XYZ file of C-alpha atoms in Angstrom:
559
model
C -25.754 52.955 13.068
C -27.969 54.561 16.041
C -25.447 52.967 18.534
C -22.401 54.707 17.163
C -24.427 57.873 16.929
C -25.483 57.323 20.390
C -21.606 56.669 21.460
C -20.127 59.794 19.933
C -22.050 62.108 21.799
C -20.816 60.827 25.262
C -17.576 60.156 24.011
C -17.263 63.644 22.654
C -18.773 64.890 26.205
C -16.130 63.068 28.334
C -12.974 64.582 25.997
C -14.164 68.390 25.907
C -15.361 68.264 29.483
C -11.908 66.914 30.380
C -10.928 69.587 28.446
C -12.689 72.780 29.946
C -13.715 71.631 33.339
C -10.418 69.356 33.993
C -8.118 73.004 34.549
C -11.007 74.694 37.019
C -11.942 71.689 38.786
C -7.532 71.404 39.332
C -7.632 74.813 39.625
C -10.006 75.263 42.854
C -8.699 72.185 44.296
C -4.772 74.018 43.944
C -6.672 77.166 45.923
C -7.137 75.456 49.135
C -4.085 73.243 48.550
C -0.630 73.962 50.680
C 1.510 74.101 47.329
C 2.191 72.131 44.456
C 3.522 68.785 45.426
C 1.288 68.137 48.637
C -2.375 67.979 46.790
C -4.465 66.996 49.610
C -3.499 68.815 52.328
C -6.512 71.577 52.224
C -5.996 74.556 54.197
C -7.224 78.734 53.704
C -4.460 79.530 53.977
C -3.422 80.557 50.308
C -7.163 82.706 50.226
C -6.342 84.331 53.435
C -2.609 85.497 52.260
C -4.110 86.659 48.609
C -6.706 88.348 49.567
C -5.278 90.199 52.881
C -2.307 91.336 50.675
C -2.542 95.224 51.609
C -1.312 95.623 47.642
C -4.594 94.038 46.264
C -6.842 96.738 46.759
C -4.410 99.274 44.263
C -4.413 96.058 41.633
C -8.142 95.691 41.721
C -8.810 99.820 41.251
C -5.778 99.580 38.484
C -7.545 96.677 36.675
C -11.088 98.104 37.192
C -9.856 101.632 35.166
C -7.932 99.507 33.121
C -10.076 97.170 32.252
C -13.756 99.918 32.060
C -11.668 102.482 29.986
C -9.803 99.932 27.443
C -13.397 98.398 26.965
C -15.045 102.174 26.723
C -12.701 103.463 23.530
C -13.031 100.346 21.631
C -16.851 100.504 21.969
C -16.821 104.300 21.204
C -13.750 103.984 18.316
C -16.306 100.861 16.957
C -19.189 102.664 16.878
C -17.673 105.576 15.291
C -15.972 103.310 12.607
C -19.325 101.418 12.253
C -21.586 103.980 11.549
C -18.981 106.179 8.741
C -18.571 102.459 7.019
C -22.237 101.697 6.979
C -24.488 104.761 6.947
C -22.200 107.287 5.309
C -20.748 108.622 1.961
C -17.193 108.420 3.390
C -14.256 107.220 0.384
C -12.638 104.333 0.547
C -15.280 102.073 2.373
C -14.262 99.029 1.680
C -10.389 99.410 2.443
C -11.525 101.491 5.962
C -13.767 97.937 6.942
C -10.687 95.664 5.709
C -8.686 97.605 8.182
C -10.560 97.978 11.465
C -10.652 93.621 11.898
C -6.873 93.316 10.553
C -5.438 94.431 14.291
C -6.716 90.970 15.178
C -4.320 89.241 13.012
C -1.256 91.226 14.551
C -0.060 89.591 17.946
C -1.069 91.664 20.906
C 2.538 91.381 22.051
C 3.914 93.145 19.099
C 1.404 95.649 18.863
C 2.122 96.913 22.687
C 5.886 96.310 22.065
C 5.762 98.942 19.114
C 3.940 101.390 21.092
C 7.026 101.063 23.445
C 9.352 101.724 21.416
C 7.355 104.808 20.095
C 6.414 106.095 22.958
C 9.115 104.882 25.713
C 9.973 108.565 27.850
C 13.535 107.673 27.267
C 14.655 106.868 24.458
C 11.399 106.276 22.256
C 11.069 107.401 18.305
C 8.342 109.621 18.798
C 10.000 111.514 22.294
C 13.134 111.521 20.860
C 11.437 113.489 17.813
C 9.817 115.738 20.308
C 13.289 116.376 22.297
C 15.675 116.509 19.128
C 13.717 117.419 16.282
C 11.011 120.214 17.378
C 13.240 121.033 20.973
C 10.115 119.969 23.469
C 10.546 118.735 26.982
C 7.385 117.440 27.732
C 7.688 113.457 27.408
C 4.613 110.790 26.469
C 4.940 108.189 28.488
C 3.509 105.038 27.885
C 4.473 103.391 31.050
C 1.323 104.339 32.617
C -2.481 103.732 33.227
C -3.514 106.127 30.023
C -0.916 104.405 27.866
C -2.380 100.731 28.485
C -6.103 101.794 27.918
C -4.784 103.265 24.907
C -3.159 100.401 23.250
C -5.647 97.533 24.500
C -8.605 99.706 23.261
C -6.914 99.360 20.016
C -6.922 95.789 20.263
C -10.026 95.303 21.860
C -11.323 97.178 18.647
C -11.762 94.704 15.922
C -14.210 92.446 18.561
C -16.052 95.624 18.983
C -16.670 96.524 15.946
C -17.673 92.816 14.133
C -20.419 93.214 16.435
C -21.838 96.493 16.351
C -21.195 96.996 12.407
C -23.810 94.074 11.452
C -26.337 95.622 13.714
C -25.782 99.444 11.700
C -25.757 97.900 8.481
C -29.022 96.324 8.676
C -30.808 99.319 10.547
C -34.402 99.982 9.525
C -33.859 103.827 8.262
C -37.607 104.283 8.555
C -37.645 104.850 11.716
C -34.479 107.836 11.405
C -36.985 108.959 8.405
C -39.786 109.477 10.968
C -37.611 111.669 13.174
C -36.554 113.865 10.465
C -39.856 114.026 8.969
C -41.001 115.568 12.718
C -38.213 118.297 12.683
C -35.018 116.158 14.400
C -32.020 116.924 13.292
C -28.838 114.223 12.384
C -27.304 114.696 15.363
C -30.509 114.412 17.749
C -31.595 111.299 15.109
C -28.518 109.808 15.808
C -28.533 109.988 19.916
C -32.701 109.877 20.263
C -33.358 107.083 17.245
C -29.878 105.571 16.191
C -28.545 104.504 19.471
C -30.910 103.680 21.539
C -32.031 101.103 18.659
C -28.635 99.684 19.093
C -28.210 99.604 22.282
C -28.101 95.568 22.403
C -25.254 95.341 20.210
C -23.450 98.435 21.702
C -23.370 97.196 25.538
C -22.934 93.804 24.143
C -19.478 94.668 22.010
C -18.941 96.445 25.285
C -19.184 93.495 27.473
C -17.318 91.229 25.466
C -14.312 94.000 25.829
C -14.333 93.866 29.414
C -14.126 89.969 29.272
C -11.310 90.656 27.240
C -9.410 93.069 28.293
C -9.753 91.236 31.538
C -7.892 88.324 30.378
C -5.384 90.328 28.968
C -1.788 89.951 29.146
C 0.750 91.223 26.930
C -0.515 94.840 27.575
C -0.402 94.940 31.584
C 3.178 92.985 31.006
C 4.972 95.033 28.135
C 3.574 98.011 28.869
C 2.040 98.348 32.572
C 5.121 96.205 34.913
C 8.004 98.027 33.779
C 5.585 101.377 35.055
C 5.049 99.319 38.362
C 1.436 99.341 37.210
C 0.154 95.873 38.103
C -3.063 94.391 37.162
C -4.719 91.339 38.323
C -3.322 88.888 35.442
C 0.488 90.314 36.069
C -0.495 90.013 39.965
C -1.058 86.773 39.023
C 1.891 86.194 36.909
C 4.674 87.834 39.898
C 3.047 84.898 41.863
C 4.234 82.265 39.359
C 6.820 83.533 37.866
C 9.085 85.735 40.782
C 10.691 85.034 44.176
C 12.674 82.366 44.669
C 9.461 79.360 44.996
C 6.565 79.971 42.505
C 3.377 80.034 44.898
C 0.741 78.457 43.057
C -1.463 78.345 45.506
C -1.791 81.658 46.072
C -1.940 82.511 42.162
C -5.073 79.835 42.251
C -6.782 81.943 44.839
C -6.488 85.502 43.188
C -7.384 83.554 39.901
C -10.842 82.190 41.478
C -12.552 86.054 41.781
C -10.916 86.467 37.762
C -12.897 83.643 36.653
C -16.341 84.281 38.198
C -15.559 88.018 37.242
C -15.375 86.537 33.636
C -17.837 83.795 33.442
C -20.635 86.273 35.449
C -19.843 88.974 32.335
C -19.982 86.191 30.078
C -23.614 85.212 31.236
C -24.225 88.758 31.103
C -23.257 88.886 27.323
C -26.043 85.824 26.319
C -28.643 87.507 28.614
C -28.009 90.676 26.817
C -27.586 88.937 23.026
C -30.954 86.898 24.151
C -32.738 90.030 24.689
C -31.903 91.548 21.175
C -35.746 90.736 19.552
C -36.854 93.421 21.621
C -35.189 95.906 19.454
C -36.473 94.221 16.194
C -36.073 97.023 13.326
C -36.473 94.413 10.172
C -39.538 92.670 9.431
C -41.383 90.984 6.623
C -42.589 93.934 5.077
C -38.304 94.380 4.092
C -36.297 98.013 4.503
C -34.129 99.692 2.365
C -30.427 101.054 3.379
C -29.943 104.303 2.405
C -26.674 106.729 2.565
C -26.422 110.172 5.396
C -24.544 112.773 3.049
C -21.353 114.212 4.822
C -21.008 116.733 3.080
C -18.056 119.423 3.931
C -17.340 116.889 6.496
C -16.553 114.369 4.254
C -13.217 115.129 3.502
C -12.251 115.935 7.392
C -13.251 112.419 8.840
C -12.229 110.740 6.058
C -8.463 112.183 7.366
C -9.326 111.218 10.643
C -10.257 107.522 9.589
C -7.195 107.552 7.547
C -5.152 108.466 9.838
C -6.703 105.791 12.799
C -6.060 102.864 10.042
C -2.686 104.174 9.829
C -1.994 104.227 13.726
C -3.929 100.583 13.911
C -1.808 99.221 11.014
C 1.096 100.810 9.459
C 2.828 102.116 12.523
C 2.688 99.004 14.549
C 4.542 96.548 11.429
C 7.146 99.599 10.162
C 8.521 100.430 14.013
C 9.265 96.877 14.314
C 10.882 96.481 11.141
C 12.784 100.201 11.402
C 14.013 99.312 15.208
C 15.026 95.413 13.960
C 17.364 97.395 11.133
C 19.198 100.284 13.833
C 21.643 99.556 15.927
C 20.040 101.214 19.038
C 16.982 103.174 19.282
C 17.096 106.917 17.596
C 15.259 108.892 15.528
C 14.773 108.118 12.104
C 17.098 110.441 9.252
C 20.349 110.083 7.225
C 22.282 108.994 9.713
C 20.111 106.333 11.143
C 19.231 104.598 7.390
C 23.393 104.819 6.884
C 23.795 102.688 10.453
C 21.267 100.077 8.994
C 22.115 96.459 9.023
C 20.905 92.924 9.606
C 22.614 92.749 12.826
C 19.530 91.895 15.356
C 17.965 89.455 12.667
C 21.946 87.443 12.502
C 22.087 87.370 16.147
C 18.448 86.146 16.146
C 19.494 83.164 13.958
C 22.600 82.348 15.666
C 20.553 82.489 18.804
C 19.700 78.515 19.900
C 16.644 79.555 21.898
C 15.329 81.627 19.267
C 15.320 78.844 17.113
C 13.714 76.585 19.461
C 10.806 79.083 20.096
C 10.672 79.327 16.339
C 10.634 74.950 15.703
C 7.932 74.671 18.662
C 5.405 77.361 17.580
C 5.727 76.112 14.199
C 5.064 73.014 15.127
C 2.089 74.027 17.519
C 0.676 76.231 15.004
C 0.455 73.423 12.130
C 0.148 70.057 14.283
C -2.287 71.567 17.185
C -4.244 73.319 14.838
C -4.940 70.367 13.032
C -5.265 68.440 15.795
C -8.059 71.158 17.534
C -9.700 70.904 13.729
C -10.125 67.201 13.630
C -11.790 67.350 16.782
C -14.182 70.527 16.220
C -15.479 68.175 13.252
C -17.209 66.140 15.365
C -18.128 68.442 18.164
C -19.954 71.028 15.614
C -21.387 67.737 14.073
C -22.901 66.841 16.880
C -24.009 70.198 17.821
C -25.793 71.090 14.711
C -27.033 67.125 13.410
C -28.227 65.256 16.858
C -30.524 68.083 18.835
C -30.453 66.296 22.059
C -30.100 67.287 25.783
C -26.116 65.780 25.409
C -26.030 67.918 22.393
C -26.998 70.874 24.099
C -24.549 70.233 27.260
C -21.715 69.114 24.423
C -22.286 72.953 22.647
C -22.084 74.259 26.205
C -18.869 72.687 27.281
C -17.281 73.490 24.108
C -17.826 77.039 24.466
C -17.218 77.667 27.762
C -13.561 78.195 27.506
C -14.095 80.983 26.029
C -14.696 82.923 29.472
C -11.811 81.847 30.761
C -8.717 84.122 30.763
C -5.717 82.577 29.738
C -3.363 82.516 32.803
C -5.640 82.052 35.097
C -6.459 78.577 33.428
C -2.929 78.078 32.688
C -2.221 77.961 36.255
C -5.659 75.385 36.704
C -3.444 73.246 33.901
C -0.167 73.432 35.870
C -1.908 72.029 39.071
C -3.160 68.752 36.651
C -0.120 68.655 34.596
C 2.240 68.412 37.769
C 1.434 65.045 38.953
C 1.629 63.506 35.346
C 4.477 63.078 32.947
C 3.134 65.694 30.715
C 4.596 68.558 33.131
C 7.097 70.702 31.250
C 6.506 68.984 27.843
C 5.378 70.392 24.627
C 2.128 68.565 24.966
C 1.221 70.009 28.305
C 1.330 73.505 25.610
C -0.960 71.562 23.482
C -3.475 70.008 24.994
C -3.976 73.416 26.908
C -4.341 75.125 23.232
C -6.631 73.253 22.045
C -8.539 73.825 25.348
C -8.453 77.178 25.111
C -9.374 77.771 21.395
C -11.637 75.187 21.063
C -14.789 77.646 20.109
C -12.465 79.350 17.679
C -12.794 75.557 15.819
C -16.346 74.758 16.732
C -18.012 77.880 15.108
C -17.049 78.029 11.517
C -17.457 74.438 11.356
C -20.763 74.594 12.975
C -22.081 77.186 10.797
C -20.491 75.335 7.828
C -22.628 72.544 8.810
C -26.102 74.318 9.458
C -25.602 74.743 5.277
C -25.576 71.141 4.458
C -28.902 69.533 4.214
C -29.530 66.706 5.697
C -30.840 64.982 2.919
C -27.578 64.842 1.088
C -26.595 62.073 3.757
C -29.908 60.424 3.876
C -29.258 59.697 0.089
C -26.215 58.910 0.599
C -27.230 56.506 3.210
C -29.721 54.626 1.416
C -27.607 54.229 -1.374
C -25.406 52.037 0.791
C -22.997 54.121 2.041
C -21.662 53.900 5.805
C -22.088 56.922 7.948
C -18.013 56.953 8.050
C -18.047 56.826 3.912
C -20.700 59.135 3.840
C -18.543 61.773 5.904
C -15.845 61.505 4.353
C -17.233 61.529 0.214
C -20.229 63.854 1.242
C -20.182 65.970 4.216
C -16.220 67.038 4.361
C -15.736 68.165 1.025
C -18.474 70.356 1.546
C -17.049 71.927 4.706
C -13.375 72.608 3.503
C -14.262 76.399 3.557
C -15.033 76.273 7.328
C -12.502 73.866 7.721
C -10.013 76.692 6.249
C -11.459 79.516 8.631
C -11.414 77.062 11.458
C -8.370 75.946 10.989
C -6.317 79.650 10.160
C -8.035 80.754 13.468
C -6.432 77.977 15.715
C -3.070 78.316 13.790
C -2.504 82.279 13.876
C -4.200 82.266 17.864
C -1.115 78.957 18.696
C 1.576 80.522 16.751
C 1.099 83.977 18.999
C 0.100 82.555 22.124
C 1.092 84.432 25.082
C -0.782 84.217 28.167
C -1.124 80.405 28.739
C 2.544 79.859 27.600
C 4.112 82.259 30.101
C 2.839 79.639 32.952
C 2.813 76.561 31.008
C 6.205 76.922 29.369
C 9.723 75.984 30.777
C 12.841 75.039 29.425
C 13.324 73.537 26.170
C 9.537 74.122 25.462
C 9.788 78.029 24.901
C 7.404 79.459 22.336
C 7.923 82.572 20.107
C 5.668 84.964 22.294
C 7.423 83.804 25.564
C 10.605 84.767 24.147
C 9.564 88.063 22.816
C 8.353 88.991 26.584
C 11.781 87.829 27.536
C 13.671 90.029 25.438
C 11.528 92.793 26.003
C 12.110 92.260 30.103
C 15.750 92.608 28.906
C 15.832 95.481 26.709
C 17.129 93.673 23.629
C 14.839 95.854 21.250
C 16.069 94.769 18.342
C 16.415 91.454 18.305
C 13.018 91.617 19.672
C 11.854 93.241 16.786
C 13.817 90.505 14.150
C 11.840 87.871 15.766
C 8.303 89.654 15.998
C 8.365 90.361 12.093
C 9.445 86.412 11.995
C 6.242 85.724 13.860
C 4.158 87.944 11.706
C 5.813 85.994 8.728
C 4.698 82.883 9.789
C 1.451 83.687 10.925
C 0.820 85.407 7.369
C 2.691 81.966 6.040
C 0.051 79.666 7.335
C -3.073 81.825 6.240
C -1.381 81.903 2.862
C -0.538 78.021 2.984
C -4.032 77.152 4.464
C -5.914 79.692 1.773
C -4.129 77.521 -1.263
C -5.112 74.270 0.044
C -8.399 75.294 0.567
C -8.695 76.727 -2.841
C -7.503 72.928 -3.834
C -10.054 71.024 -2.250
C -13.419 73.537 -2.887
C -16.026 71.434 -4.056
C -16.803 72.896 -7.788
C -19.402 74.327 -8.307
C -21.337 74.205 -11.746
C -22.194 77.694 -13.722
């Protein structure tokens, strides 16, 4: 029994290390390689070309404000968001907290392309508005550095603020009570008490945005290279993806200064999270929450709420579906709902890779999820039930891919996946998935399994039962509601992958988010639009699906 305890550790270390360090170990090697096909042939020559490129110095400043100012609005937007939700008498709570997580559920290429299409200086819905409607001449463009901060702050927001709005909801208000006792007022509570008391959590959601927004893709792509705005990941990209040879070497090089950027903030995030019981507020001797009256600014910033969940929501899912319905972009009115028809979502169908996109992300979504799930069982297991040294390293390696950003391991894959037969397959796609989004497994099922005693199995065990038996009669049914969140996580993050796919994907494997990108390179708005509201279908599909099967298998619980 011991001895197969003692061999799943190992085991388990061998596949997720494969899994995580396999891509960088390729990926440094593919830095100092000559290119693709000639692995072994080390040279400097790929560093010295990337990095005396006279154009990198404008991409690093670009992705520096890019990447400081996205990360700098979700923080602030969180923390404003936080603190009305938790400390304040503001209506409609509970529907405000519902709706500043949901933007993570909404692909990140959808979301920018929407902003396009509102926003575009020629020919988007809210210009042509300004130009038609109310006679202005002054455009918004969203082709520009102001334009991406704006819409990955947005997304970055949700990460933000499920890490600040824990820390403000469990604030010790006797220390607030103290200030005002000695004369302070709300406003000098809030900067000389409030804040500084949170500080942990605030430059911690605020790190975790940078990593982020660092790794992002579908912003700088959709939004920043049709403004010739370039950031590191779409410097990247042009590398793999333009010219007549793809130069992978060179992509590996510029990729090497991403990573350490992200694993260094990374480290910087645990140091900073480690820290936190220095700013202890909650104690044995227990606190009480209690409510800041708004008074006559209730009404005001519950607008301005309102209207944010709107923006962060609403807009996003109706411009799609209003753009896949016109026949070409234009403002909307009588005329425009008269010109409606299904012709985008027809050509769509009728469209062979369309459908191909649509058969391999479905079957990513639903086979690779369960896939990543099956083998998060075992890694949590062993993360949270046998506290050794291996165990330790195991948690390590399974987390780790979480620092790195997506097309910068993508290309790590590519160099591995070139000398085997998996190159431009579907499971090249998968097996980097499940890389990728491995934590997104391991940490509902690992705090799923910190709930189950251990002497449920002991009993088990001494009743006769093997440790496989006792697993599968004992320990899973009482996991099948982090098996649900685990397993909706991986699904919804496969179905709308972006940035791994547009390096890892060729033809025949396309995947719904490479298309999108495609038809947004080309313009083709609207069938753009048929197939995003597709995506969100099936994503909202498969949380449905996985909710009601989950809901099957709960163990019951007696009254």
């Amino acid at each position: 029994m011991y001895a197969k305890r003692s061999v799943l550790t190992p085991t388990l270390i061998v596949i997720v290390g494969f899994l995580t360090v396999c891509p960088v170990a390729m990926l440094v090697i593919g830095s100092f390689s000559t290119d693709l096909g000639t692995m072994g042939g080390f040279t400097l020559d790929k560093y010295i070309e990337a990095y005396t490129d006279p154009e990198l110095l404008g991409i690093i400043v670009n992705t520096l404000i890019f990447v400081i100012g996205s990360s700098f609005l979700a923080t602030v937007l969180a923390l404003f968001l936080s603190y009305l939700n938790n400390r304040t008498d503001i209506p409609c709570k509970f529907i405000f907290r519902v709706i500043s997580i949901i933007p993570m559920m909404i692909p990140h290429i959808l979301f920018s392309v929407s902003w396009v299409l509102l926003l575009n200086p020629s020919n988007g819905i809210i210009n042509l508005f300004l130009r038609q409607v109310l006679g202005m001449e002054g455009d918004l463009n969203i082709y520009s550095l102001h334009g991406m901060i704006l819409v990955e702050g947005l997304l970055d927001l949700p990460i933000a603020y499920l890490i600040i709005a824990p820390a403000m909801a469990s604030f010790d208000v006797a220390l607030e009570e103290s200030s005002r006792v000695c004369g302070g007022s709300t406003l000098r509570t809030l900067f000389r008490i409030t804040l500084p008391v949170l500080r942990p959590a605030i430059m911690a959601a605020f790190i975790l945005s940078l990593v982020r927004s660092l790794a992002s893709f579908a912003v700088p792509s959709v939004i920043g290279m049709p403004g010739r705005i370039y950031v590191l990941s779409t410097h990247i990209y042009r590398a793999v993806s333009t010219g007549f040879s793809a130069d992978y070497g060179k992509a590996a090089a510029l990729g090497m200064v991403v990573l350490a950027s992200s694993i260094t903030l990374i480290y910087l995030y645990r140091f900073m999270t480690s820290e936190s019981e220095k700013y202890v507020t909650i104690s044995s001797r227990g606190y009480r929450p209690t409510v800041i009256r708004l008074k006559r600014a209730r009404y005001p910033l519950f607008a301005v709420v309102g209207a944010l969940s709107f923006v962060l929501i609403v807009l996003p899912v109706l411009v799609l579906f209003y753009t896949s319905m016109v026949p070409y972009s234009m403002v909307p009115s009588a005329k425009a709902f008269s010109m409606m028809s299904w012709r985008h979502w027809i050509a769509v169908i009728n469209d062979p890779i369309s459908l191909l996109s649509l058969k391999n992300s479905v079957i990513l979504g639903v086979g690779g999820a369960s896939l990543g799930i099956f083998l998060s069982i075992f890694v949590a297991y062993v993360i949270v039930k046998v506290r050794t040294h291996a165990s330790g390293l195991l948690e390590s390696l399974s987390f780790l891919s979480f620092s790195f950003p997506g097309i910068v391991i993508g290309v790590g894959f590519m160099w591995f996946f070139v000398q085997t037969p998996l190159y431009a397959t579907i499971w090249a796609l998968l097996i980097g998935y499940i890389a990728t989004y491995l934590p997104y497994g391991v940490r509902p099922l690992a705090s799923a399994f910190v709930q189950v005693h251990s002497h449920l199995e002991e009993s088990s065990l001494v009743c006769g039962a093997s440790r496989a038996q006792t697993m599968r009669r004992i320990v899973i049914p009482l996991l099948v509601p982090g098996i649900v969140s685990g397993w909706i996580l991986m699904a919804t993050m496969f179905v709308r992958e972006l940035t791994l796919s547009v390096v890892l994907s060729r033809p025949g494997t396309e995947v719904l988010a490479v298309q999108i990108l495609r038809f947004s390179e080309d313009g083709l708005w609207g069938r753009l639009s048929a197939l995003g509201i597709i995506m969100i279908f099936i994503s909202t599909g498969l949380v449905v699906l996985a909710s009601w099967v989950g809901a099957i298998f709960k163990p019951v619980q007696e009254e």
